[in-house]
Short mmCIF file of C-alpha atoms and ligand atoms in Angstrom, two decimals:
data_model
loop_
_atom_site.label_atom_id
_atom_site.label_comp_id
_atom_site.label_asym_id
_atom_site.label_seq_id
_atom_site.Cartn_x
_atom_site.Cartn_y
_atom_site.Cartn_z
CA UNK A 868 100.37 136.81 9.62
CA UNK A 869 101.11 140.43 8.91
CA UNK A 870 101.50 140.21 5.14
CA UNK A 871 98.47 138.50 3.59
CA UNK A 872 98.11 136.44 0.41
CA UNK A 873 98.27 138.47 -2.77
CA UNK A 874 95.38 137.77 -5.17
CA UNK A 875 97.52 139.29 -7.96
CA UNK A 876 100.15 136.57 -7.59
CA UNK A 877 97.46 133.90 -7.63
CA UNK A 878 95.91 135.40 -10.76
CA UNK A 879 99.28 135.64 -12.51
CA UNK A 880 100.22 132.02 -11.76
CA UNK A 881 96.80 130.68 -12.72
CA UNK A 882 96.68 132.67 -15.94
CA UNK A 883 100.19 131.64 -16.90
CA UNK A 884 99.49 127.95 -16.23
CA UNK A 885 96.34 128.42 -18.30
CA UNK A 886 98.40 129.38 -21.37
CA UNK A 887 99.45 125.71 -21.53
CA UNK A 888 96.18 124.63 -23.07
CA UNK A 889 95.40 122.41 -26.04
CA UNK A 890 91.81 123.77 -26.47
CA UNK A 891 92.12 127.56 -26.04
CA UNK A 892 88.85 128.09 -27.95
CA UNK A 893 86.81 125.98 -25.53
CA UNK A 894 87.98 125.91 -21.94
CA UNK A 895 91.23 124.39 -20.76
CA UNK A 896 92.57 120.98 -21.69
CA UNK A 897 95.86 119.80 -20.27
CA UNK A 898 96.05 116.03 -20.37
CA UNK A 899 98.81 114.14 -18.59
CA UNK A 900 102.17 114.20 -20.39
CA UNK A 901 100.96 116.05 -23.46
CA UNK A 902 103.22 118.93 -24.60
CA UNK A 903 101.00 121.40 -22.74
CA UNK A 904 101.15 119.46 -19.52
CA UNK A 905 104.91 118.96 -19.70
CA UNK A 906 105.40 122.70 -20.30
CA UNK A 907 103.13 123.53 -17.35
CA UNK A 908 105.23 121.21 -15.17
CA UNK A 909 108.41 123.02 -16.25
CA UNK A 910 106.80 126.37 -15.47
CA UNK A 911 105.67 125.33 -11.99
CA UNK A 912 109.10 123.89 -11.22
CA UNK A 913 110.77 127.15 -12.29
CA UNK A 914 108.37 129.17 -10.09
CA UNK A 915 109.15 126.84 -7.19
CA UNK A 916 112.87 127.52 -7.64
CA UNK A 917 112.23 131.28 -7.68
CA UNK A 918 110.60 130.80 -4.28
CA UNK A 919 113.75 129.13 -2.90
CA UNK A 920 112.22 125.65 -2.93
CA UNK A 921 114.42 122.64 -3.62
CA UNK A 922 112.75 120.74 -6.42
CA UNK A 923 112.77 117.03 -7.10
CA UNK A 924 110.52 114.51 -8.86
CA UNK A 925 109.87 110.81 -8.38
CA UNK A 926 109.58 108.03 -10.95
CA UNK A 927 105.89 108.70 -11.68
CA UNK A 928 106.43 112.44 -12.03
CA UNK A 929 105.13 113.76 -8.72
CA UNK A 930 106.86 117.12 -8.18
CA UNK A 931 108.09 118.18 -4.73
CA UNK A 932 109.19 121.74 -3.89
CA UNK A 933 110.77 121.74 -0.45
CA UNK A 934 111.01 124.75 1.85
CA UNK A 935 113.58 123.77 4.45
CA UNK A 936 112.66 123.99 8.14
CA UNK A 937 115.07 124.22 11.05
CA UNK A 938 114.69 120.46 11.69
CA UNK A 939 114.55 118.91 8.22
CA UNK A 940 114.96 115.42 9.69
CA UNK A 941 111.36 115.57 11.03
CA UNK A 942 108.44 114.28 8.92
CA UNK A 943 107.43 117.20 6.68
CA UNK A 944 104.11 118.95 6.12
CA UNK A 945 102.73 118.79 2.58
CA UNK A 946 100.39 120.96 0.60
CA UNK A 947 99.48 120.81 -3.09
CA UNK A 948 97.16 119.49 -5.76
CA UNK A 949 97.33 118.81 -9.52
CA UNK A 950 97.81 120.69 -12.80
CA UNK A 951 96.34 118.20 -15.28
CA UNK A 952 92.72 118.71 -16.35
CA UNK A 953 89.75 116.90 -17.80
CA UNK A 954 88.76 117.70 -21.41
CA UNK A 955 87.45 121.28 -21.84
CA UNK A 956 87.83 122.11 -18.18
CA UNK A 957 88.31 125.38 -16.35
CA UNK A 958 91.48 126.97 -15.01
CA UNK A 959 90.93 126.36 -11.27
CA UNK A 960 90.36 122.65 -10.53
CA UNK A 961 93.68 121.48 -9.16
CA UNK A 962 95.72 124.49 -10.18
CA UNK A 963 94.22 126.60 -7.34
CA UNK A 964 95.70 124.23 -4.78
CA UNK A 965 99.12 124.32 -6.40
CA UNK A 966 99.31 128.13 -6.63
CA UNK A 967 97.87 128.46 -3.09
CA UNK A 968 100.78 126.27 -1.99
CA UNK A 969 103.24 128.53 -3.82
CA UNK A 970 101.71 131.66 -2.31
CA UNK A 971 101.63 130.09 1.17
CA UNK A 972 105.37 129.31 1.11
CA UNK A 973 106.04 132.83 -0.19
CA UNK A 974 104.01 134.26 2.72
CA UNK A 975 105.82 132.10 5.24
CA UNK A 976 109.11 133.50 3.97
CA UNK A 977 108.14 137.20 3.68
CA UNK A 978 106.54 137.10 7.12
CA UNK A 979 109.76 135.48 8.41
CA UNK A 980 107.78 132.71 10.13
CA UNK A 981 110.00 130.08 11.71
CA UNK A 982 109.12 126.45 11.12
CA UNK A 983 110.83 123.32 12.32
CA UNK A 984 109.47 120.83 9.80
CA UNK A 985 110.04 121.14 6.07
CA UNK A 986 107.01 122.44 4.19
CA UNK A 987 106.60 120.81 0.78
CA UNK A 988 104.50 121.95 -2.17
CA UNK A 989 103.49 118.81 -4.08
CA UNK A 990 102.14 118.58 -7.63
CA UNK A 991 100.55 115.15 -7.89
CA UNK A 992 100.69 113.37 -11.23
CA UNK A 993 97.39 113.00 -13.08
CA UNK A 994 94.68 113.45 -10.51
CA UNK A 995 92.25 113.36 -13.42
CA UNK A 996 91.50 110.01 -15.05
CA UNK A 997 91.37 111.62 -18.51
CA UNK A 998 94.24 109.73 -20.10
CA UNK A 999 94.47 106.43 -18.23
CA UNK A 1000 90.85 106.02 -16.97
CA UNK A 1001 91.99 105.82 -13.34
CA UNK A 1002 92.66 109.04 -11.44
CA UNK A 1003 95.19 110.04 -8.77
CA UNK A 1004 98.03 108.16 -10.45
CA UNK A 1005 100.80 109.93 -8.54
CA UNK A 1006 99.18 109.71 -5.11
CA UNK A 1007 97.99 106.16 -5.88
CA UNK A 1008 101.59 105.10 -6.52
CA UNK A 1009 102.72 106.88 -3.34
CA UNK A 1010 100.03 104.94 -1.44
CA UNK A 1011 101.60 101.72 -2.78
CA UNK A 1012 98.65 100.96 -5.07
CA UNK A 1013 100.25 101.41 -8.48
CA UNK A 1014 103.59 99.72 -9.02
CA UNK A 1015 105.81 99.33 -12.09
CA UNK A 1016 103.93 96.21 -13.23
CA UNK A 1017 100.57 98.00 -12.98
CA UNK A 1018 102.02 100.99 -14.83
CA UNK A 1019 103.04 98.65 -17.67
CA UNK A 1020 99.46 97.40 -17.93
CA UNK A 1021 97.75 100.78 -17.68
CA UNK A 1022 97.24 101.94 -21.28
CA UNK A 1023 95.67 105.02 -22.83
CA UNK A 1024 93.27 104.96 -25.81
CA UNK A 1025 96.28 105.00 -28.15
CA UNK A 1026 97.68 101.83 -26.60
CA UNK A 1027 100.56 103.61 -24.82
CA UNK A 1028 101.44 102.20 -21.42
CA UNK A 1029 101.97 104.68 -18.58
CA UNK A 1030 105.34 103.05 -17.83
CA UNK A 1031 106.56 103.55 -21.41
CA UNK A 1032 105.33 107.15 -21.51
CA UNK A 1033 107.24 107.89 -18.30
CA UNK A 1034 110.36 106.22 -19.65
CA UNK A 1035 110.22 108.14 -22.95
CA UNK A 1036 109.96 111.40 -21.03
CA UNK A 1037 113.07 110.50 -19.04
CA UNK A 1038 111.50 109.73 -15.67
CA UNK A 1039 113.63 107.27 -13.66
CA UNK A 1040 111.27 104.29 -14.01
CA UNK A 1041 113.98 102.03 -12.58
CA UNK A 1042 113.17 103.75 -9.25
CA UNK A 1043 109.47 102.97 -9.35
CA UNK A 1044 109.78 100.95 -6.14
CA UNK A 1045 110.98 104.11 -4.34
CA UNK A 1046 107.70 105.97 -5.01
CA UNK A 1047 105.59 104.50 -2.16
CA UNK A 1048 105.67 106.66 0.95
CA UNK A 1049 106.05 105.01 4.35
CA UNK A 1050 103.19 105.56 6.77
CA UNK A 1051 104.31 108.04 9.41
CA UNK A 1052 106.96 109.67 7.24
CA UNK A 1053 104.67 112.62 6.35
CA UNK A 1054 103.38 114.59 9.34
CA UNK A 1055 100.30 116.10 7.65
CA UNK A 1056 99.00 117.08 4.21
CA UNK A 1057 96.55 119.91 3.50
CA UNK A 1058 95.06 120.47 0.03
CA UNK A 1059 93.22 123.60 -1.05
CA UNK A 1060 90.68 123.04 -3.83
CA UNK A 1061 87.67 124.75 -5.35
CA UNK A 1062 84.24 123.60 -4.15
CA UNK A 1063 82.64 121.62 -7.00
CA UNK A 1064 79.15 121.44 -5.57
CA UNK A 1065 78.07 125.03 -4.88
CA UNK A 1066 77.56 124.43 -1.18
CA UNK A 1067 79.82 127.34 -0.17
CA UNK A 1068 78.15 129.81 -2.49
CA UNK A 1069 74.72 128.73 -1.22
CA UNK A 1070 75.84 129.07 2.39
CA UNK A 1071 77.52 132.41 1.62
CA UNK A 1072 80.71 131.22 3.31
CA UNK A 1073 84.25 131.72 1.97
CA UNK A 1074 85.75 128.50 3.37
CA UNK A 1075 84.72 124.86 3.48
CA UNK A 1076 86.56 122.47 5.76
CA UNK A 1077 86.18 118.98 4.34
CA UNK A 1078 85.16 116.16 6.69
CA UNK A 1079 85.13 113.24 4.22
CA UNK A 1080 86.21 112.72 0.61
CA UNK A 1081 83.92 110.44 -1.39
CA UNK A 1082 85.64 107.72 -3.40
CA UNK A 1083 85.03 106.37 -6.90
CA UNK A 1084 84.81 103.02 -8.60
CA UNK A 1085 85.28 103.21 -12.35
CA UNK A 1086 84.21 100.59 -14.89
CA UNK A 1087 84.47 100.04 -18.61
CA UNK A 1088 81.35 98.34 -19.94
CA UNK A 1089 81.21 96.56 -23.27
CA UNK A 1090 77.73 95.65 -24.55
CA UNK A 1091 77.78 93.23 -27.45
CA UNK A 1092 74.62 92.75 -29.48
CA UNK A 1093 74.22 92.06 -33.17
CA UNK A 1094 74.79 94.66 -35.86
CA UNK A 1095 71.99 94.59 -38.42
CA UNK A 1096 69.70 96.58 -40.73
CA UNK A 1097 67.56 99.33 -39.11
CA UNK A 1098 64.71 98.78 -41.56
CA UNK A 1099 65.03 95.07 -42.18
CA UNK A 1100 65.22 93.84 -38.58
CA UNK A 1101 61.87 93.75 -36.76
CA UNK A 1102 61.62 95.20 -33.29
CA UNK A 1103 61.30 91.66 -31.91
CA UNK A 1104 64.40 90.34 -33.65
CA UNK A 1105 66.88 92.95 -32.51
CA UNK A 1106 69.91 92.56 -30.27
CA UNK A 1107 70.41 96.28 -29.96
CA UNK A 1108 73.53 97.14 -27.95
CA UNK A 1109 72.49 100.77 -27.63
CA UNK A 1110 68.99 100.11 -26.25
CA UNK A 1111 70.51 97.72 -23.69
CA UNK A 1112 72.96 100.49 -22.78
CA UNK A 1113 70.10 102.96 -22.42
CA UNK A 1114 68.30 100.61 -20.04
CA UNK A 1115 71.46 100.07 -17.99
CA UNK A 1116 71.93 103.86 -17.86
CA UNK A 1117 68.44 104.42 -16.45
CA UNK A 1118 68.87 101.64 -13.90
CA UNK A 1119 72.16 103.19 -12.82
CA UNK A 1120 70.52 106.57 -12.42
CA UNK A 1121 67.69 105.08 -10.38
CA UNK A 1122 70.11 103.22 -8.09
CA UNK A 1123 72.05 106.45 -7.55
CA UNK A 1124 68.92 108.48 -6.83
CA UNK A 1125 67.42 105.98 -4.40
CA UNK A 1126 70.61 105.23 -2.46
CA UNK A 1127 70.25 105.61 1.31
CA UNK A 1128 73.82 106.83 1.68
CA UNK A 1129 74.64 110.46 2.61
CA UNK A 1130 76.22 111.09 -0.78
CA UNK A 1131 76.01 108.78 -3.80
CA UNK A 1132 76.60 109.69 -7.43
CA UNK A 1133 76.44 107.56 -10.58
CA UNK A 1134 77.58 108.79 -13.98
CA UNK A 1135 78.04 107.60 -17.54
CA UNK A 1136 80.37 110.17 -19.12
CA UNK A 1137 81.95 108.39 -22.06
CA UNK A 1138 80.04 106.42 -24.70
CA UNK A 1139 81.14 104.90 -27.96
CA UNK A 1140 78.47 103.46 -30.25
CA UNK A 1141 79.63 101.06 -32.95
CA UNK A 1142 79.34 101.49 -35.90
CA UNK A 1143 77.53 104.79 -35.11
CA UNK A 1144 75.44 105.08 -38.26
CA UNK A 1145 71.85 106.28 -38.79
CA UNK A 1146 70.43 103.14 -40.35
CA UNK A 1147 72.39 100.46 -38.51
CA UNK A 1148 71.38 98.80 -35.25
CA UNK A 1149 74.44 99.16 -33.05
CA UNK A 1150 76.30 95.88 -32.61
CA UNK A 1151 78.47 97.16 -29.82
CA UNK A 1152 78.57 99.97 -27.27
CA UNK A 1153 81.49 100.73 -24.98
CA UNK A 1154 80.91 103.10 -22.09
CA UNK A 1155 82.23 104.18 -18.72
CA UNK A 1156 80.52 104.03 -15.32
CA UNK A 1157 81.69 106.22 -12.43
CA UNK A 1158 80.10 105.46 -9.05
CA UNK A 1159 81.01 107.45 -5.93
CA UNK A 1160 80.11 107.34 -2.30
CA UNK A 1161 81.27 108.61 1.05
CA UNK A 1162 80.55 105.13 2.39
CA UNK A 1163 82.54 102.19 1.03
CA UNK A 1164 79.95 99.54 1.94
CA UNK A 1165 77.06 101.44 0.36
CA UNK A 1166 79.14 101.83 -2.79
CA UNK A 1167 79.79 98.11 -3.00
CA UNK A 1168 76.17 97.35 -2.27
CA UNK A 1169 75.11 99.57 -5.16
CA UNK A 1170 77.67 97.91 -7.44
CA UNK A 1171 76.34 94.46 -6.53
CA UNK A 1172 72.75 95.58 -7.25
CA UNK A 1173 73.84 97.10 -10.55
CA UNK A 1174 75.56 93.88 -11.62
CA UNK A 1175 72.38 91.89 -10.95
CA UNK A 1176 70.26 94.33 -12.92
CA UNK A 1177 72.76 94.31 -15.79
CA UNK A 1178 72.54 90.53 -15.92
CA UNK A 1179 68.74 90.71 -16.11
CA UNK A 1180 68.89 93.31 -18.90
CA UNK A 1181 71.47 91.28 -20.84
CA UNK A 1182 69.34 88.13 -20.62
CA UNK A 1183 66.15 89.92 -21.57
CA UNK A 1184 67.73 91.70 -24.54
CA UNK A 1185 69.92 88.84 -25.66
CA UNK A 1186 73.16 90.82 -25.50
CA UNK A 1187 76.45 90.08 -23.75
CA UNK A 1188 77.85 92.56 -21.22
CA UNK A 1189 81.50 92.58 -20.15
CA UNK A 1190 82.40 94.71 -17.13
CA UNK A 1191 85.96 95.74 -16.30
CA UNK A 1192 86.45 97.42 -12.93
CA UNK A 1193 89.49 99.70 -12.68
CA UNK A 1194 89.43 100.72 -9.04
CA UNK A 1195 87.44 100.61 -5.84
CA UNK A 1196 88.83 103.42 -3.73
CA UNK A 1197 88.18 104.04 -0.07
CA UNK A 1198 86.44 107.23 1.08
CA UNK A 1199 88.82 109.22 3.26
CA UNK A 1200 87.97 110.76 6.62
CA UNK A 1201 89.91 113.95 7.17
CA UNK A 1202 92.11 114.19 10.25
CA UNK A 1203 90.53 115.80 13.34
CA UNK A 1204 93.76 117.45 14.47
CA UNK A 1205 94.25 119.22 11.15
CA UNK A 1206 90.54 120.12 11.02
CA UNK A 1207 90.87 121.77 14.44
CA UNK A 1208 93.86 123.75 13.21
CA UNK A 1209 91.93 124.83 10.11
CA UNK A 1210 89.06 126.00 12.32
CA UNK A 1211 91.48 127.96 14.52
CA UNK A 1212 93.07 129.52 11.44
CA UNK A 1213 89.63 130.58 10.12
CA UNK A 1214 88.87 132.19 13.47
CA UNK A 1215 92.25 133.93 13.53
CA UNK A 1216 91.69 135.26 10.00
CA UNK A 1217 88.08 136.19 10.78
CA UNK A 1218 86.97 134.00 7.91
CA UNK A 1219 83.62 132.21 8.31
CA UNK A 1220 83.53 128.54 7.35
CA UNK A 1221 81.29 125.53 7.09
CA UNK A 1222 82.14 121.87 7.32
CA UNK A 1223 81.29 119.89 4.23
CA UNK A 1224 81.98 116.69 2.32
CA UNK A 1225 83.64 116.33 -1.05
CA UNK A 1226 81.67 114.49 -3.72
CA UNK A 1227 84.69 114.86 -6.01
CA UNK A 1228 87.76 112.77 -5.31
CA UNK A 1229 91.15 114.32 -4.73
CA UNK A 1230 94.74 113.21 -4.27
CA UNK A 1231 94.17 113.69 -0.52
CA UNK A 1232 91.96 110.60 -0.73
CA UNK A 1233 95.05 108.47 -1.43
CA UNK A 1234 97.57 110.56 0.49
CA UNK A 1235 95.29 109.86 3.48
CA UNK A 1236 96.33 106.23 3.27
CA UNK A 1237 99.84 107.13 4.47
CA UNK A 1238 99.41 110.52 6.17
CA UNK A 1239 96.83 112.56 8.08
CA UNK A 1240 95.03 114.77 5.54
CA UNK A 1241 92.53 117.62 5.41
CA UNK A 1242 91.16 119.92 2.74
CA UNK A 1243 90.17 123.57 2.39
CA UNK A 1244 87.45 124.41 -0.14
CA UNK A 1245 87.01 127.87 -1.63
CA UNK A 1246 83.81 128.96 -3.43
CA UNK A 1247 83.20 128.22 -7.07
CA UNK A 1248 80.63 130.15 -9.10
CA UNK A 1249 77.38 128.13 -9.23
CA UNK A 1250 79.49 125.17 -8.12
CA UNK A 1251 80.27 124.45 -11.78
CA UNK A 1252 83.48 122.54 -12.41
CA UNK A 1253 84.89 120.22 -15.11
CA UNK A 1254 83.54 122.84 -17.51
CA UNK A 1255 84.77 125.96 -19.31
CA UNK A 1256 82.25 127.80 -17.07
CA UNK A 1257 84.28 127.02 -13.96
CA UNK A 1258 85.12 130.22 -12.06
CA UNK A 1259 86.54 131.16 -8.68
CA UNK A 1260 87.49 134.68 -7.65
CA UNK A 1261 91.21 135.13 -7.14
CA UNK A 1262 90.47 136.98 -3.87
CA UNK A 1263 88.64 133.89 -2.58
CA UNK A 1264 91.68 131.72 -3.31
CA UNK A 1265 93.82 134.33 -1.52
CA UNK A 1266 91.54 134.16 1.56
CA UNK A 1267 91.86 130.36 1.52
CA UNK A 1268 95.63 130.71 1.16
CA UNK A 1269 95.84 132.77 4.36
CA UNK A 1270 94.07 129.96 6.21
CA UNK A 1271 96.32 127.42 4.50
CA UNK A 1272 99.54 129.27 5.42
CA UNK A 1273 98.48 129.68 9.08
CA UNK A 1274 97.67 125.98 9.26
CA UNK A 1275 100.90 124.87 7.60
CA UNK A 1276 102.91 126.90 10.11
CA UNK A 1277 101.02 125.44 13.06
CA UNK A 1278 101.57 121.92 11.77
CA UNK A 1279 105.20 122.54 10.92
CA UNK A 1280 105.86 123.66 14.50
CA UNK A 1281 103.88 120.92 16.21
CA UNK A 1282 106.35 118.45 17.64
C1 GLV B 2009 88.19 114.51 -9.98
O1 GLV B 2009 88.30 115.53 -10.57
C2 GLV B 2009 86.95 113.88 -9.87
O2 GLV B 2009 86.46 113.36 -10.89
O3 GLV B 2009 86.35 113.91 -8.79
MN1 MN B 2010 88.74 117.50 -11.43
MN1 MN B 2011 90.85 118.49 -8.75
#
């Protein structure tokens, strides 16, 4: 490509999206269907239109910006990511992939590159599980794993069902059954994302080509003990919900650390202690567990071991533990054909790369259930993400965008 990606455009889009932020004093927070997130959606749609894309949305709010090819009847090529964030996040996780998609379709047009297939920039709804506990809501629904009935049951901490929130915002929930995407109807999907591990920075390489995306299982855990007096109740007589939680936490960590799998992680990120007072033994603790692996069987093996250990801890400490599992996603192997094209594009652009795995999940994990997928990683400072410290140089996203645009063109002309 003669004209290369412009880091200034990427900076401008990222900084503008970042103005839609409910915690400007501490990182970026843009939770699904809050005012900030809805405004960011409107902004991205308007930028898509400026780039001559035809914009439409589905019933769960996935946004599609279509750049018409010469044979629009062929299965299209997708690229994109998400614009919602975790609490107090950075300005790159997700958004980089969306603006790289915008810049790639701009490049394809200014370089007058012909393409037979349509090229579509997709903004997936709620990749982050911040509001509804489960992530990848948009791609999950497209993969046929979240229907209208499930959306009625999925509630946020305020008791609002996803289905009702969509309806209130005017999304055509009556068309929920049209969201799933038929296998074979999408030719390929390529997502650019920041590296969230630091592997690229350590290797000193500007591009990571992802081989496998690890997949999560998320649980809510409710530990019920007996609330009583911190001074009056002897150490022997306690049914302390917090101490049981602490023991479960350490067991979880140990299982994660000693796993034989190539990549296992185990996290407790959300804890609520009840009543949360200095001189009261907690009667109840509610917390989350997030377990990931690149190997589905190892993940389930770890979950089974954890359940046994939890039972032992509950019996020993005389507490009751209720586990609710929200999902058990499949790790996704990236497509060899797209990987080859990404390697060729890196060589063409003289951009060194490594192959890597993604410990984080991405919409590509679920898109991979109905289309061949692959991912491009670009370096992230110290590999820090899900944090206000998250940082990626705009020039690095631009270099990744050149590789992305080359690859999209190759795929869009492969018949
Ligand atoms: C998504 O951001 C994840 O938690 O991996
Ligand atoms: Mn994230
Ligand atoms: Mn992300």
